[in-house]
Amino acid sequence: MVEHWKEGITSYHCLLQDFDWPEQAFDLVFGCWILSYLSELDRQQAYAGMKRSLAYGGYLILFEPVLSEKAIVEEKRHPWQEQGMMIRQQLMYTRELESQGFVITNEHLWK
């Protein structure tokens, strides 16, 4: 396995609610399945911290389990719910992020 891909990348493993977001420190903040466990207040605080920590022109990339606006949710519990995870609509995340001043784009950052 090649390990040099990690060079220049800082990785943090902690509770999102406990992270001390440094001021304008990152060109990129990446999160994968980090919001679905959080309350609305915790998400708002996380967004504010992420925004504060991004350098001018920086990017926030989030991968979250989402439902489309037209999705029909069955009564049956999904395995994700057994883990305590909430599956929310993409529109909710979009509105929350825009209210914090983020600009949402589907632009591909790399080709």
Short mmCIF file of C-alpha atoms in Angstrom, two decimals:
data_model
loop_
_atom_site.label_atom_id
_atom_site.label_comp_id
_atom_site.label_asym_id
_atom_site.label_seq_id
_atom_site.Cartn_x
_atom_site.Cartn_y
_atom_site.Cartn_z
CA MET A 1 0.00 0.00 0.00
CA VAL A 2 1.33 3.42 -0.91
CA GLU A 3 1.29 5.77 2.08
CA HIS A 4 2.59 8.96 0.45
CA TRP A 5 -0.94 10.05 -0.54
CA LYS A 6 -1.37 11.28 3.05
CA GLU A 7 1.40 13.86 2.70
CA GLY A 8 0.04 17.37 3.26
CA ILE A 9 -3.34 16.11 4.48
CA THR A 10 -4.42 16.73 8.06
CA SER A 11 -7.05 14.35 9.38
CA TYR A 12 -9.09 14.72 12.59
CA HIS A 13 -11.12 12.03 14.31
CA CYS A 14 -13.37 13.39 17.05
CA LEU A 15 -16.94 14.30 17.88
CA LEU A 16 -17.95 17.11 15.57
CA GLN A 17 -19.52 18.96 18.49
CA ASP A 18 -16.14 18.98 20.30
CA PHE A 19 -13.95 20.15 17.42
CA ASP A 20 -12.31 23.54 17.90
CA TRP A 21 -12.56 25.02 14.40
CA PRO A 22 -9.42 27.07 13.64
CA GLU A 23 -9.86 30.43 11.93
CA GLN A 24 -9.41 30.36 8.09
CA ALA A 25 -7.13 27.33 8.33
CA PHE A 26 -8.36 25.03 5.56
CA ASP A 27 -8.71 25.15 1.78
CA LEU A 28 -11.03 22.16 2.02
CA VAL A 29 -13.26 20.73 4.73
CA PHE A 30 -14.53 17.24 3.91
CA GLY A 31 -17.13 15.33 5.88
CA CYS A 32 -18.68 11.95 5.22
CA TRP A 33 -21.88 10.96 7.07
CA ILE A 34 -21.24 13.44 9.87
CA LEU A 35 -24.48 15.45 9.97
CA SER A 36 -27.11 12.73 10.12
CA TYR A 37 -26.44 12.04 13.80
CA LEU A 38 -26.64 15.67 14.89
CA SER A 39 -29.48 17.77 16.24
CA GLU A 40 -30.46 20.96 14.41
CA LEU A 41 -28.53 23.09 16.93
CA ASP A 42 -25.41 20.93 16.59
CA ARG A 43 -25.64 21.14 12.78
CA GLN A 44 -25.95 24.94 12.88
CA GLN A 45 -22.90 25.18 15.16
CA ALA A 46 -20.96 22.79 12.91
CA TYR A 47 -21.81 24.83 9.78
CA ALA A 48 -20.68 28.02 11.50
CA GLY A 49 -17.41 26.37 12.54
CA MET A 50 -16.80 24.96 9.07
CA LYS A 51 -17.42 28.34 7.46
CA ARG A 52 -15.13 30.09 9.94
CA SER A 53 -12.35 27.55 9.31
CA LEU A 54 -12.38 27.81 5.51
CA ALA A 55 -9.78 30.02 3.89
CA TYR A 56 -11.05 32.52 1.31
CA GLY A 57 -12.16 30.52 -1.74
CA GLY A 58 -12.14 27.26 0.24
CA TYR A 59 -14.53 24.38 -0.36
CA LEU A 60 -16.83 22.38 1.89
CA ILE A 61 -17.60 18.90 0.57
CA LEU A 62 -20.19 16.80 2.41
CA PHE A 63 -21.42 13.31 1.63
CA GLU A 64 -24.64 12.55 3.50
CA PRO A 65 -27.43 10.01 3.13
CA VAL A 66 -30.33 12.02 1.74
CA LEU A 67 -33.81 11.54 0.35
CA SER A 68 -35.07 13.35 -2.68
CA GLU A 69 -38.04 15.68 -2.20
CA LYS A 70 -40.29 13.14 -3.95
CA ALA A 71 -39.16 10.07 -2.00
CA ILE A 72 -41.80 7.94 -0.36
CA VAL A 73 -40.68 6.65 3.02
CA GLU A 74 -42.06 3.28 4.05
CA GLU A 75 -43.30 2.56 7.55
CA LYS A 76 -40.63 -0.14 7.90
CA ARG A 77 -37.48 0.98 9.72
CA HIS A 78 -34.43 1.26 7.52
CA PRO A 79 -31.18 -0.33 8.79
CA TRP A 80 -29.67 3.18 9.01
CA GLN A 81 -32.33 4.09 11.56
CA GLU A 82 -31.23 1.14 13.69
CA GLN A 83 -27.86 2.93 13.96
CA GLY A 84 -29.57 6.08 15.22
CA MET A 85 -29.02 7.80 11.88
CA MET A 86 -31.61 10.16 10.47
CA ILE A 87 -32.08 10.22 6.73
CA ARG A 88 -33.08 13.76 5.84
CA GLN A 89 -34.11 15.48 2.66
CA GLN A 90 -31.41 17.11 0.58
CA LEU A 91 -33.47 20.31 0.50
CA MET A 92 -33.19 20.63 4.28
CA TYR A 93 -29.36 20.53 4.15
CA THR A 94 -29.36 22.97 1.22
CA ARG A 95 -31.52 25.46 3.13
CA GLU A 96 -29.44 25.12 6.30
CA LEU A 97 -26.14 25.62 4.45
CA GLU A 98 -27.45 28.58 2.44
CA SER A 99 -28.71 30.21 5.64
CA GLN A 100 -25.10 30.08 6.89
CA GLY A 101 -23.86 31.84 3.74
CA PHE A 102 -22.59 28.82 1.81
CA VAL A 103 -23.03 28.78 -1.98
CA ILE A 104 -24.27 25.37 -3.18
CA THR A 105 -22.86 24.09 -6.45
CA ASN A 106 -22.87 20.83 -8.35
CA GLU A 107 -19.70 21.89 -10.14
CA HIS A 108 -17.12 19.14 -10.47
CA LEU A 109 -13.96 20.37 -8.81
CA TRP A 110 -11.76 17.89 -10.61
CA LYS A 111 -11.92 16.09 -13.92
#
